[in-house]
CSV table of C-alpha atoms in Angstrom, one decimal:
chain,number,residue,atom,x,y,z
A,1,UNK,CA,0.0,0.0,0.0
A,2,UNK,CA,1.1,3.6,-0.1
A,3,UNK,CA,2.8,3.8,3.4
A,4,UNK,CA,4.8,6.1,5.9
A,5,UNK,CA,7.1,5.2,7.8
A,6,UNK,CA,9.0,7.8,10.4
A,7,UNK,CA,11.6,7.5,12.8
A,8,UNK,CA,9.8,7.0,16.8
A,9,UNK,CA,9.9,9.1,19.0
A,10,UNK,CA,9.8,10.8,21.6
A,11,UNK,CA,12.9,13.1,20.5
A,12,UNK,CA,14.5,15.3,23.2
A,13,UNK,CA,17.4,18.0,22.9
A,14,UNK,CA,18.9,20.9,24.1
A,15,UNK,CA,18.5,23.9,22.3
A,16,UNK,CA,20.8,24.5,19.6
A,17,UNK,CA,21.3,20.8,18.8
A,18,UNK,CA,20.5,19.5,15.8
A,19,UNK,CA,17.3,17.9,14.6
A,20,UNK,CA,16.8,15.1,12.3
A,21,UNK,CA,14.1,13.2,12.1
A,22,UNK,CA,13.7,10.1,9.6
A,23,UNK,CA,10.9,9.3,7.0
A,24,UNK,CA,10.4,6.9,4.0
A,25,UNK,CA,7.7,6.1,2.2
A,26,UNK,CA,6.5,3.4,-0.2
A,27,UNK,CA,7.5,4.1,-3.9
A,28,UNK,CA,4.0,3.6,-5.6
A,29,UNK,CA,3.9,6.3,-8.3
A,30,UNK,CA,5.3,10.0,-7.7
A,31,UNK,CA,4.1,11.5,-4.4
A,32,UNK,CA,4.2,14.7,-3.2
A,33,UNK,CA,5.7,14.7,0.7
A,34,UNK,CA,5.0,16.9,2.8
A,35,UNK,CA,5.9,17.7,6.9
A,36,UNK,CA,3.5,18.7,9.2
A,37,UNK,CA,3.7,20.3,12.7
A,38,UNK,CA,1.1,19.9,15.0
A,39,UNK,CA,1.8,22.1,18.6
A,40,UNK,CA,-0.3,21.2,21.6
A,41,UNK,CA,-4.0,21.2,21.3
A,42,UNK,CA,-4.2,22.6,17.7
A,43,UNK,CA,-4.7,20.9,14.2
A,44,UNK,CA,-1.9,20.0,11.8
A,45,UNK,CA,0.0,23.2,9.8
A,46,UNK,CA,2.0,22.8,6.8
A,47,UNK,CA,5.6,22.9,7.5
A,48,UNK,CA,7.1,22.2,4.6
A,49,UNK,CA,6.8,20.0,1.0
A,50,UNK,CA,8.4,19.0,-2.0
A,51,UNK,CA,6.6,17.6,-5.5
A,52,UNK,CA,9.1,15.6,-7.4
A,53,UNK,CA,12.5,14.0,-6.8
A,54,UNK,CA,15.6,16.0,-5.7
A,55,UNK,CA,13.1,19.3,-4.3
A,56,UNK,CA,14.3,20.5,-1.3
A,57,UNK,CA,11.3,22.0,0.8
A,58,UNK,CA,12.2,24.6,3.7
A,59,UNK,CA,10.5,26.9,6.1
A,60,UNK,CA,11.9,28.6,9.5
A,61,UNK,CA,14.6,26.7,9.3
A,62,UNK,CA,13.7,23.2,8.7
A,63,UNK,CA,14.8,21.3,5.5
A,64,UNK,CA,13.9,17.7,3.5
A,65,UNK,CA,14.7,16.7,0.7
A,66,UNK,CA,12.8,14.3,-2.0
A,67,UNK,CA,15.6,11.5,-2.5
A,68,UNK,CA,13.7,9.2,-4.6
A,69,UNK,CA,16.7,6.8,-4.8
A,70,UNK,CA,16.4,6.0,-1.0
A,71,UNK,CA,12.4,6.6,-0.9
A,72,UNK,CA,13.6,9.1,1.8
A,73,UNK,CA,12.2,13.0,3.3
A,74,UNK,CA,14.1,13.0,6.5
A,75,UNK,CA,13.5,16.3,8.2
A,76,UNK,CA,16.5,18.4,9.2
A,77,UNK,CA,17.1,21.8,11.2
A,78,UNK,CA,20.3,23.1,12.4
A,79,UNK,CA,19.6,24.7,15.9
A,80,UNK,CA,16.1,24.2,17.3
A,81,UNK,CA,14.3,26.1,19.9
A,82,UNK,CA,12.3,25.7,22.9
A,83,UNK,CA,9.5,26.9,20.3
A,84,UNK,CA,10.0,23.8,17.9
A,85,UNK,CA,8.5,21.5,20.3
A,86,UNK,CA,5.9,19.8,18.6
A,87,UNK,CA,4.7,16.5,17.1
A,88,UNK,CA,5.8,16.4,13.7
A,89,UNK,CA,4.3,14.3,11.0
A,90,UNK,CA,5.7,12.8,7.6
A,91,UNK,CA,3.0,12.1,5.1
A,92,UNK,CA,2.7,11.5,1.2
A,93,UNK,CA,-0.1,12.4,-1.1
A,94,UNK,CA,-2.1,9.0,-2.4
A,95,UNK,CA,-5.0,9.9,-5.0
A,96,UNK,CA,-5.9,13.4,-3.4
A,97,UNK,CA,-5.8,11.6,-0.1
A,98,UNK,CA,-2.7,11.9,2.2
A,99,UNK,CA,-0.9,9.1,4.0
A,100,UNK,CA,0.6,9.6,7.3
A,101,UNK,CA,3.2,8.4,9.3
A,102,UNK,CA,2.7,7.9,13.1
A,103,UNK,CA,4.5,11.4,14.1
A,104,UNK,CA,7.4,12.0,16.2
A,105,UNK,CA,7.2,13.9,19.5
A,106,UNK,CA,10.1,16.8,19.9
A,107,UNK,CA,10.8,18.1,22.8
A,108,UNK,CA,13.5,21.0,22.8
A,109,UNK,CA,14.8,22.2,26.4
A,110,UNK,CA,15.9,25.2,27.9
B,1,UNK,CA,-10.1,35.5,7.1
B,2,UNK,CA,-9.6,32.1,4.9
B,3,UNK,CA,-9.8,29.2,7.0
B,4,UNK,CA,-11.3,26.3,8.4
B,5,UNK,CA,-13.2,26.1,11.7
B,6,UNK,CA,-14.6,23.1,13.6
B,7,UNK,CA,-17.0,23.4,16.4
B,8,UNK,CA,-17.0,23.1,19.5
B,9,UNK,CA,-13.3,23.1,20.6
B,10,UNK,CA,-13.9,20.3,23.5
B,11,UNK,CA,-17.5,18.5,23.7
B,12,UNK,CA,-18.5,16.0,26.3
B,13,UNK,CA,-21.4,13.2,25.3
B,14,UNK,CA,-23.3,10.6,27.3
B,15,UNK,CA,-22.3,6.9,26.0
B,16,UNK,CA,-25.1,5.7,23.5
B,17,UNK,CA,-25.9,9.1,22.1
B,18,UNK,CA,-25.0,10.8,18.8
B,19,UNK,CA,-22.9,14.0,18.4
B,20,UNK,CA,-22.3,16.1,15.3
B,21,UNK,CA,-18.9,17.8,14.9
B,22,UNK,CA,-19.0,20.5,12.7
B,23,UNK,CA,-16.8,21.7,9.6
B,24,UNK,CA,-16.8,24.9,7.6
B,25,UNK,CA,-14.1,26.0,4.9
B,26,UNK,CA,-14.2,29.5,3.2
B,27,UNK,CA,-10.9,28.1,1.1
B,28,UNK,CA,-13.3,27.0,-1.9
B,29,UNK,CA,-11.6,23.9,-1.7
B,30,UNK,CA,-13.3,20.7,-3.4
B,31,UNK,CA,-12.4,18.2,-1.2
B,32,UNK,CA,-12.9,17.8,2.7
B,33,UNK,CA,-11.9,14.9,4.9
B,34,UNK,CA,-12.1,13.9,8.5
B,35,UNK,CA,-9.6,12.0,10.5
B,36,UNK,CA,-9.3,10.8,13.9
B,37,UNK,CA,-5.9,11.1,16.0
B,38,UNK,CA,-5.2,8.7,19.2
B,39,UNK,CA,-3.0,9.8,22.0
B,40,UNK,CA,0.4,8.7,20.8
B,41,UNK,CA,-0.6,7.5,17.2
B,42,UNK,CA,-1.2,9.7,13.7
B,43,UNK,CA,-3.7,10.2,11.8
B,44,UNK,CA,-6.5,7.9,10.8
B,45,UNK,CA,-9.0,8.6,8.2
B,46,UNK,CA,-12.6,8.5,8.7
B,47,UNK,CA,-14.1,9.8,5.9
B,48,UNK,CA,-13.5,12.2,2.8
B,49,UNK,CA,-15.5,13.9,0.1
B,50,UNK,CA,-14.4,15.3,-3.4
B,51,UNK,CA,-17.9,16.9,-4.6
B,52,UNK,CA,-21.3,18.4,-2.8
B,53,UNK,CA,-23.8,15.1,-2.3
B,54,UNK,CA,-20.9,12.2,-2.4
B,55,UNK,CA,-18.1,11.0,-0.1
B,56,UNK,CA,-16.3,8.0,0.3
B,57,UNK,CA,-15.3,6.0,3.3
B,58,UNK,CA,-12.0,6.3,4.7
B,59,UNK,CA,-9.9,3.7,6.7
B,60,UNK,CA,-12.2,3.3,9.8
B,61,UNK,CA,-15.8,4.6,9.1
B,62,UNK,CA,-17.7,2.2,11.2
B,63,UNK,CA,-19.5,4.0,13.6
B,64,UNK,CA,-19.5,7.5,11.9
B,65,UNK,CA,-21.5,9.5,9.4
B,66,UNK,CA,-21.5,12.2,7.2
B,67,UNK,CA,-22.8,14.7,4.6
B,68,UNK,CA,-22.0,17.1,2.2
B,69,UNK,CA,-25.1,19.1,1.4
B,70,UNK,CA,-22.8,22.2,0.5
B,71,UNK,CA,-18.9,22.9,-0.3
B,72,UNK,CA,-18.4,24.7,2.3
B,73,UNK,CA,-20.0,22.2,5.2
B,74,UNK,CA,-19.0,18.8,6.0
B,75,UNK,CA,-20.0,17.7,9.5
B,76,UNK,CA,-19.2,14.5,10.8
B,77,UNK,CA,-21.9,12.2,13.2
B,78,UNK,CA,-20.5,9.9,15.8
B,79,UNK,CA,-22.7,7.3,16.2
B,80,UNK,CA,-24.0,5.1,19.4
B,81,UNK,CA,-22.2,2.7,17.2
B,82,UNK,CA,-18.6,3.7,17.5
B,83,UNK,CA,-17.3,1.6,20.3
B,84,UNK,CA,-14.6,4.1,21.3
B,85,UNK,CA,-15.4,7.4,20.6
B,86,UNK,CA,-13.0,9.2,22.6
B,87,UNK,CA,-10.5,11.0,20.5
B,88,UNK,CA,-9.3,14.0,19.0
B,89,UNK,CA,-10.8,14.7,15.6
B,90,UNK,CA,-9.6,16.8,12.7
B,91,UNK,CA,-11.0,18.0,9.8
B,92,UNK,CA,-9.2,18.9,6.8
B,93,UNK,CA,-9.9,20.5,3.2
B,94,UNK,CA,-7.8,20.6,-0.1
B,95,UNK,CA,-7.8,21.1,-3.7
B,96,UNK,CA,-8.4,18.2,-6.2
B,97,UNK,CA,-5.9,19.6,-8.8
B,98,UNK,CA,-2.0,19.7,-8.2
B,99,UNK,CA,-0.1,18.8,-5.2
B,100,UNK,CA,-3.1,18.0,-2.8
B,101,UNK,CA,-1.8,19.6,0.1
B,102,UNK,CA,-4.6,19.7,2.8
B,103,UNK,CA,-5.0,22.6,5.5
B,104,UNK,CA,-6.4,20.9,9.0
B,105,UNK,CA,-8.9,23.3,11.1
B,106,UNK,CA,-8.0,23.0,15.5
B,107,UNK,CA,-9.9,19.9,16.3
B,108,UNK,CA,-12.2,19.0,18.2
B,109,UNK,CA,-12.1,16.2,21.1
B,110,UNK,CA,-14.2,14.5,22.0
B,111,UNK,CA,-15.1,12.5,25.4
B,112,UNK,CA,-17.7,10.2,26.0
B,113,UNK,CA,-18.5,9.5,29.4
């Protein structure tokens, strides 16, 4: 099936560290991916995304890009905040539906 | 503003009756789903519709209803039948053509005493 998988969580670091966290997805056709961040009690926002192979999608800081070789759209940023704490989700578009991975919990201290 | 807004932000229901959450876009977006998220697990979908007056069952309908009577409005029923109700549940709208990228409104959870 047309499948997510992303790197468990939960994630902790200091501030400043570096982020990564890991997503593949099954290579059925040629999905868009996207990254979502979803804070405490809200809905889902669009972080970031990327629509064909070798796109590199960024926003405040965070980066992924489409490697199509590796069926990869790991999500990077160089020196996180307290602020980037968040549940952040990996997901791939599937006939005008999306498929998501299970998210990743980030917590960023002080 | 553009946007999408679900009411009520928290609701509280009896076991055995039914609720409606509601859904309203102002994005003129074709499409409009509705997922369910689990403490600790992503997103599950319940339901989804491309056009006014149709909509297709998503991963784990049982239990729920919905309807589509215009673009804008797509509210979801929880039914006496779902066996565990409890949950956070999102709604979500999105364009048919290119890169179907879906904007999500806050949520609304959902416990059944």
């Amino acid at each position: 099936g047309n499948s997510v998988t992303q790197m468990e969580g939960p994630v902790t670091l200091s501030e400043e560290a570096f982020l990564t966290i890991n997503c593949t997805y099954t290579a059925t056709g040629y999905p868009s991916l996207f990254w979502y961040v979803q804070y405490p009690g809200e809905g889902l926002q669009l972080l970031l995304k990327a629509t064909k192979a070798d796109d590199k999608g960024s926003n405040k800081g965070f980066e992924a890009t489409y490697r199509k070789e590796t069926t990869s759209f790991h999500l990077e940023k160089g020196s996180v905040q307290v602020s980037d704490s968040a549940v952040y989700f990996c997901a791939r578009s599937n006939d005008y539906k999306l498929s998501f991975g299970a998210g990743t919990t980030v917590t960023v201290r002080a | 503003d553009g946007g999408i807004t679900q009411s009520p932000k928290y609701l509280f229901r009896k076991e055995g009756q039914n609720v409606t959450l509601s859904c309203e876009q102002n994005l003129n977006h074709d499409a409009m789903y509705w997922y369910r998220q689990d403490p600790g697990q992503g997103l599950r979908l319940i339901y989804y519709s491309q056009i006014v007056n149709d909509f297709q069952k998503g991963d784990i309908a049982e239990g729920y209803s919905v309807s589509r009577e215009k673009k804008e409005s797509f509210p979801l029923t929880v039914t006496s039948a779902q066996k565990n109700p409890t949950a956070f549940y999102l709604c979500a709208s999105g364009r048919l053509e290119g890169i179907n990228e879906q904007f999500f409104g806050p949520g609304t959870r959902l416990t059944v005493l």
